[in-house]
Phi, psi and omega in degrees: 000106185294133177084356186272135174245154178091180188282150178278334177240143183220126179276124183276322180209161180296135183287338183256006182298127176079005180270126177222171175079187182089174179235156180274148175279126178252108184294340180293343177286342185240334188225144173286151189206140172208146178278139173266145178301139183306323183293339180274343185306313181304330181270350182300308183303321181296324183282318192251350182288152176086188185298144182229127181296331181293341179248011178090011178246000000 
């Protein structure tokens, strides 16, 4: 946008203001989960990205 100054998006009010109640989603109810060591994280995308025989692809 030529000649425009300032932000293109503006938040008018906090999105979570006044929201209470409800329950949290617990992913361990649906998925197995374990923490990977931080040092291993950079290699994980190369190992697990793309089609995987274990999930039928």
